[in-house]
CSV table of C-alpha atoms in Angstrom, one decimal:
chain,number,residue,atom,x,y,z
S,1,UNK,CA,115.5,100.9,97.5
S,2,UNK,CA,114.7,102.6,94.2
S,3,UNK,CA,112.0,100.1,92.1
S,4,UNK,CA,113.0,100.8,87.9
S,5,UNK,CA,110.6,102.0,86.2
S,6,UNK,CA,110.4,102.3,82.6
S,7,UNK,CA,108.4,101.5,79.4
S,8,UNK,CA,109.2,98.0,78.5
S,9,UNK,CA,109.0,95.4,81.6
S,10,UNK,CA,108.9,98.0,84.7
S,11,UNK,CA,105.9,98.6,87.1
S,12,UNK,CA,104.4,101.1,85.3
S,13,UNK,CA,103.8,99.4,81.7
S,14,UNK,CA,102.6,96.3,83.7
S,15,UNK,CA,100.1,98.5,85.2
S,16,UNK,CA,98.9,99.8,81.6
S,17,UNK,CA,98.6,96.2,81.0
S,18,UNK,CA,96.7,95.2,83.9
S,19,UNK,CA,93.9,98.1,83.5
S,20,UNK,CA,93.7,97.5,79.5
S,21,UNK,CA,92.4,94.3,80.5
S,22,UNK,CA,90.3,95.3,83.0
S,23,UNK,CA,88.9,98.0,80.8
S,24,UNK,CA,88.8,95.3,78.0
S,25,UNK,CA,86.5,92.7,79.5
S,26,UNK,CA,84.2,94.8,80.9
S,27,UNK,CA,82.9,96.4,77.8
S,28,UNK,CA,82.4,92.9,76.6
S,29,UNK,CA,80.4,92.5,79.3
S,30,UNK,CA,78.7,95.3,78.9
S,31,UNK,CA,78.0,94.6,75.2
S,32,UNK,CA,76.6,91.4,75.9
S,33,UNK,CA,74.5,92.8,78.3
S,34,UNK,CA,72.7,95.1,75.8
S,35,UNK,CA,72.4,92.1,73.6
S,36,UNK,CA,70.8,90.1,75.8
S,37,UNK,CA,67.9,93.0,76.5
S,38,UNK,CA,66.9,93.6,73.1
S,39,UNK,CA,67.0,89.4,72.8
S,40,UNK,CA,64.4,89.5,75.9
S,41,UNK,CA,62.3,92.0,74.6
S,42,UNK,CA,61.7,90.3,71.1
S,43,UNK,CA,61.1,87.0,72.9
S,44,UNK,CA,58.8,88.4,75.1
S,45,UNK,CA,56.9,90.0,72.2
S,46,UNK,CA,57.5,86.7,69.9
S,47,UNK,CA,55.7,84.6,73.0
S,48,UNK,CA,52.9,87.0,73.0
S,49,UNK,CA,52.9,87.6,77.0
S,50,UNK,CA,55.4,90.7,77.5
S,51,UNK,CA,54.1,93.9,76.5
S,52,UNK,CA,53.9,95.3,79.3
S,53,UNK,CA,54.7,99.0,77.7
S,54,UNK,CA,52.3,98.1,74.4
S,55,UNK,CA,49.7,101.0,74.1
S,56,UNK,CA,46.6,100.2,71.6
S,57,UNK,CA,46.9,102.4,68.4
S,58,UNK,CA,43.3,103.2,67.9
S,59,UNK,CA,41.4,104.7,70.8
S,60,UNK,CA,38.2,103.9,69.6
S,61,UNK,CA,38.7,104.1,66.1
S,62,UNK,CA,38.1,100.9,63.9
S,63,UNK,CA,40.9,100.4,61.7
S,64,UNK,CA,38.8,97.5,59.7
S,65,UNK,CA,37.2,98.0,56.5
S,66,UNK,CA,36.8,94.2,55.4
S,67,UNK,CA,33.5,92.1,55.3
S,68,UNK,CA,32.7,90.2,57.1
S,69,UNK,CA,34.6,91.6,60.0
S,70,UNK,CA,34.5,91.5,64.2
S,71,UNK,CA,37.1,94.1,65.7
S,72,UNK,CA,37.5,94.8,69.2
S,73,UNK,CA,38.4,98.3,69.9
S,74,UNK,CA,40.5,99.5,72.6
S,75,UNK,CA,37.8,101.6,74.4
S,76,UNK,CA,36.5,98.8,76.9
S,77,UNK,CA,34.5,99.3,80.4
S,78,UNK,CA,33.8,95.8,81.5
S,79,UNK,CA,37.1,94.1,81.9
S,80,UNK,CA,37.7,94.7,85.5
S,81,UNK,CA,37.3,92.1,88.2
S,82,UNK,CA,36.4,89.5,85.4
S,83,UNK,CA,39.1,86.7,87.2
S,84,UNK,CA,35.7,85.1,89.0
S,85,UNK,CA,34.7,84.4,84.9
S,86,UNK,CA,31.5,86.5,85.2
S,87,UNK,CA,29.9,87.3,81.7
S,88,UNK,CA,31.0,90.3,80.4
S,89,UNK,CA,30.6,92.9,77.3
S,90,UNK,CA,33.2,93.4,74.8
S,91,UNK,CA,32.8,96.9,72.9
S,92,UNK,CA,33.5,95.9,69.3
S,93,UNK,CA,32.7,97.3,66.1
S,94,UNK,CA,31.0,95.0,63.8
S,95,UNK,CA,31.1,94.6,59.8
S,96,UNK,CA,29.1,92.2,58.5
S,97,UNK,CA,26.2,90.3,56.4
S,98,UNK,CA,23.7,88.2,56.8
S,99,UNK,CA,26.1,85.1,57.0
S,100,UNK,CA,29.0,85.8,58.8
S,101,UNK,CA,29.9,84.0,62.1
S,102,UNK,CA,32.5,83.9,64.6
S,103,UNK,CA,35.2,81.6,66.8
S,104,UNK,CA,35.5,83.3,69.8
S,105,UNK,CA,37.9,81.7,72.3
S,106,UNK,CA,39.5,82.8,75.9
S,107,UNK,CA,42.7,81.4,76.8
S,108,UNK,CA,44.9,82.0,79.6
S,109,UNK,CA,48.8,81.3,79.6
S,110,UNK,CA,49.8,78.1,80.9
S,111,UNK,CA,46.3,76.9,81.2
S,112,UNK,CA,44.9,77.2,77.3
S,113,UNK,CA,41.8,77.2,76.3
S,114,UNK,CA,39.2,78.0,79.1
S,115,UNK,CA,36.3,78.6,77.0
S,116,UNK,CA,35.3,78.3,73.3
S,117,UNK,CA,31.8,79.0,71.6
S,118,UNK,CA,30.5,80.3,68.0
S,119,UNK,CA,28.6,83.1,67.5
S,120,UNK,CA,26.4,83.6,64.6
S,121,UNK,CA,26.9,87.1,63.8
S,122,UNK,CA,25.3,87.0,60.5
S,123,UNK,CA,21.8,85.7,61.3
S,124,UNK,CA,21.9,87.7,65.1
S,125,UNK,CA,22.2,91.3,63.8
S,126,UNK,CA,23.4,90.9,60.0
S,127,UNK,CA,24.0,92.8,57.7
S,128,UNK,CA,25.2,95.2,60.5
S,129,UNK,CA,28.1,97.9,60.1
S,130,UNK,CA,28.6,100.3,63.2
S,131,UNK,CA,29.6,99.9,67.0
S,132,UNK,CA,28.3,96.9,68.9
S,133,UNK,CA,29.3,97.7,72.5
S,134,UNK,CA,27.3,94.9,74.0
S,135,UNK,CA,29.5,91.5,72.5
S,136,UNK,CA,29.0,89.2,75.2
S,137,UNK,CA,31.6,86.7,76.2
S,138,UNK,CA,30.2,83.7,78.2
S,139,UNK,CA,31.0,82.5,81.6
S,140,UNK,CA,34.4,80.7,81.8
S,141,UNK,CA,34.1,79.3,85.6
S,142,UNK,CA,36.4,81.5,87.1
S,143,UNK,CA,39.2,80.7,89.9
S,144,UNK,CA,41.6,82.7,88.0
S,145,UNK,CA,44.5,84.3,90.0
S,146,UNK,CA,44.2,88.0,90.8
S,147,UNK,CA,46.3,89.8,87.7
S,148,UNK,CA,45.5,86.5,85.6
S,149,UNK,CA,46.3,87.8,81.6
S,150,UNK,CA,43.2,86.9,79.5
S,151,UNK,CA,43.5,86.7,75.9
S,152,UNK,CA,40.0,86.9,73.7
S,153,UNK,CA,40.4,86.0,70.2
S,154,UNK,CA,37.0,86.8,67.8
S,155,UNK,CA,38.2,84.7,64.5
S,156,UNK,CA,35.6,86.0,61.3
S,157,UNK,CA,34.0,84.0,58.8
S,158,UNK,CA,32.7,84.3,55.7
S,159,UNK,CA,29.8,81.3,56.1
S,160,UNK,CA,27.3,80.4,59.0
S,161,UNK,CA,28.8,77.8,61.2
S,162,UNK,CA,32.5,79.0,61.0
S,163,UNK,CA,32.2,77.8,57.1
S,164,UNK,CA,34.0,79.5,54.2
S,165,UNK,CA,37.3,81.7,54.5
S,166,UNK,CA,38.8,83.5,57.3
S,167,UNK,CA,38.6,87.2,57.2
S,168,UNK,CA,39.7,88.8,60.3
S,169,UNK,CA,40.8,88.5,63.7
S,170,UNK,CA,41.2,90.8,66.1
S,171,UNK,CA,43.0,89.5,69.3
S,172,UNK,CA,42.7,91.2,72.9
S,173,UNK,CA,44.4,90.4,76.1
S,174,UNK,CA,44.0,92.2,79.8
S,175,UNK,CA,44.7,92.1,83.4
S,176,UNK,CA,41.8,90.5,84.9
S,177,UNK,CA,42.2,92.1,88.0
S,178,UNK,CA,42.5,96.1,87.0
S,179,UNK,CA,41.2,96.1,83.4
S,180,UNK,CA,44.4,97.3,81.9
S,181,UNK,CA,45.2,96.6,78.3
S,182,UNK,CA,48.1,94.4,78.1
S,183,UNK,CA,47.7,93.7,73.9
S,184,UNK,CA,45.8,94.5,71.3
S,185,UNK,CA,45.9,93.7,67.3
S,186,UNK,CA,43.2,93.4,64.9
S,187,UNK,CA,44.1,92.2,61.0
S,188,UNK,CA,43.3,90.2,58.4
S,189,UNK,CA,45.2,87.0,57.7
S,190,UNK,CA,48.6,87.9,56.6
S,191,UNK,CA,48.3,91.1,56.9
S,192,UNK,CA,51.3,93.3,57.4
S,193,UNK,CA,51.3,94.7,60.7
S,194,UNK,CA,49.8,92.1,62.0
S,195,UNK,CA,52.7,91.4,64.4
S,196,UNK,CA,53.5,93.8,67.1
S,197,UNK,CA,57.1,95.2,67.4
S,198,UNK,CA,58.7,93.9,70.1
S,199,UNK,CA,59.7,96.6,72.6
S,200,UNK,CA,61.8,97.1,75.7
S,201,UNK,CA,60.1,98.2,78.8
S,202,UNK,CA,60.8,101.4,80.7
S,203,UNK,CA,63.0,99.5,83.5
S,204,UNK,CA,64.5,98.1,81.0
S,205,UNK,CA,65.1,101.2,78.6
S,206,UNK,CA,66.9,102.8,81.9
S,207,UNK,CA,69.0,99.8,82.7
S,208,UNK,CA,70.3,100.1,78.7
S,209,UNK,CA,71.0,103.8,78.5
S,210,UNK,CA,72.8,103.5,82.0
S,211,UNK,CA,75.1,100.6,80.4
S,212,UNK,CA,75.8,102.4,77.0
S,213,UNK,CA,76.5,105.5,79.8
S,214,UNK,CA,79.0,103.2,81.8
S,215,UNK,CA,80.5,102.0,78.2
S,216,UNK,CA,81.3,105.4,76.9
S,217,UNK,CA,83.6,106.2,80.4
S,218,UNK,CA,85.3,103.0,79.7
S,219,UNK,CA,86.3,104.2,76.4
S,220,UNK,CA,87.3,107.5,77.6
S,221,UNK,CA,89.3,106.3,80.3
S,222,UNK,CA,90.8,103.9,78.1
S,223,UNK,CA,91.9,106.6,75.2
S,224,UNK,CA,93.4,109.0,77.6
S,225,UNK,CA,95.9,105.9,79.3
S,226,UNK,CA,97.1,104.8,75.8
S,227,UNK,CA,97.8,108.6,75.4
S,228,UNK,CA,100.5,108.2,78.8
């Protein structure tokens, strides 16, 4: 038996039909997968715990020229195997007089605050402008998970006591376990660039250019069937 076919109604233009949809829906899949990476990514930045693929932009270099000032630089040697909450050294570089102090504070993500003190920077080694590799961050208690994020925060201030304005803070946060940099800003308050741009990681870069791949066959395939 001989099946009709033709352009209006017959097997063949129900066919068309079928695969345009087909074709259709899945680059709006597709689309809203893309979306909902680059959401992710700016979340995960917004939050302050993904960064995974954030490098710090001054290898040693101080990028602060106000006073009073603490920065932490992004040359550090004492961060690994700190999750039992020994003391350790922060290499900062320090820019200050004789009145400045400091908040410094250690948090840890869905814990908070794990320990908090003041430093007197000022009256300790004020006025003082040059690399202080020997910062010392008390003893927290430990019991921290292996690969535990740790965020310091040094918070400067014009007055003893945490008194006056706030001038700088400069904002660090590692892997407890291996050492690795995870984050790292330093700025004054308001400051532009002060927020980091969020990012997508490598896995994540590869699963994109794989999808806007898949989405450009799509296209081509559909282009050459309306041409039939």
């Amino acid at each position: 038996m001989l099946i009709p076919v033709g352009l209006f109604g017959g097997p063949r233009r129900q066919g068309y039909r079928l695969t345009r949809t087909i074709f259709t829906n899945a680059i709006r899949v597709l689309s809203g997968l893309c979306v909902l990476l680059w959401a992710s990514a700016a979340m995960a930045a917004a939050a302050g715990t993904s960064g995974a693929g954030a490098v710090p932009s001054s290898q040693g270099q101080t990028t602060s020229a106000v006073l009073p000032s603490i920065e932490i630089l992004s040359q550090q040697t004492k961060l690994t195997g700190t999750c039992g909450g020994a003391t350790l050294d922060l290499n900062t570089f320090i820019n200050v007089d004789s009145q400045a102090s400091a908040d410094v504070k250690l948090s840890v993500p869905g814990i908070g605050v794990i320990e908090e003190f003041t430093d007197e920077t000022g009256s300790n080694v004020g006025p003082f402008v040059g690399v202080y590799s020997t910062f010392h961050i008390l003893s927290f208690g430990g019991g921290l998970p292996p690969n535990t994020p740790i965020t310091i925060t040094l918070t400067t201030f014009t007055g003893h006591g945490l008194a006056g304005s706030k001038t700088f803070v400069s904002t660090l946060q590692f892997n407890c376990t291996t050492g690795a940099i995870l984050y790292l800003v330093s700025s004054a308050p308001g400051a532009a660039g002060a927020e980091p741009i969020p990012a997508l990681g490598d896995a994540a870069l590869a699963a994109l250019a794989g999808m806007l791949a898949l989405m450009s066959l799509v296209l081509l395939k559909r282009r050459r069937i309306a041409r039939r």
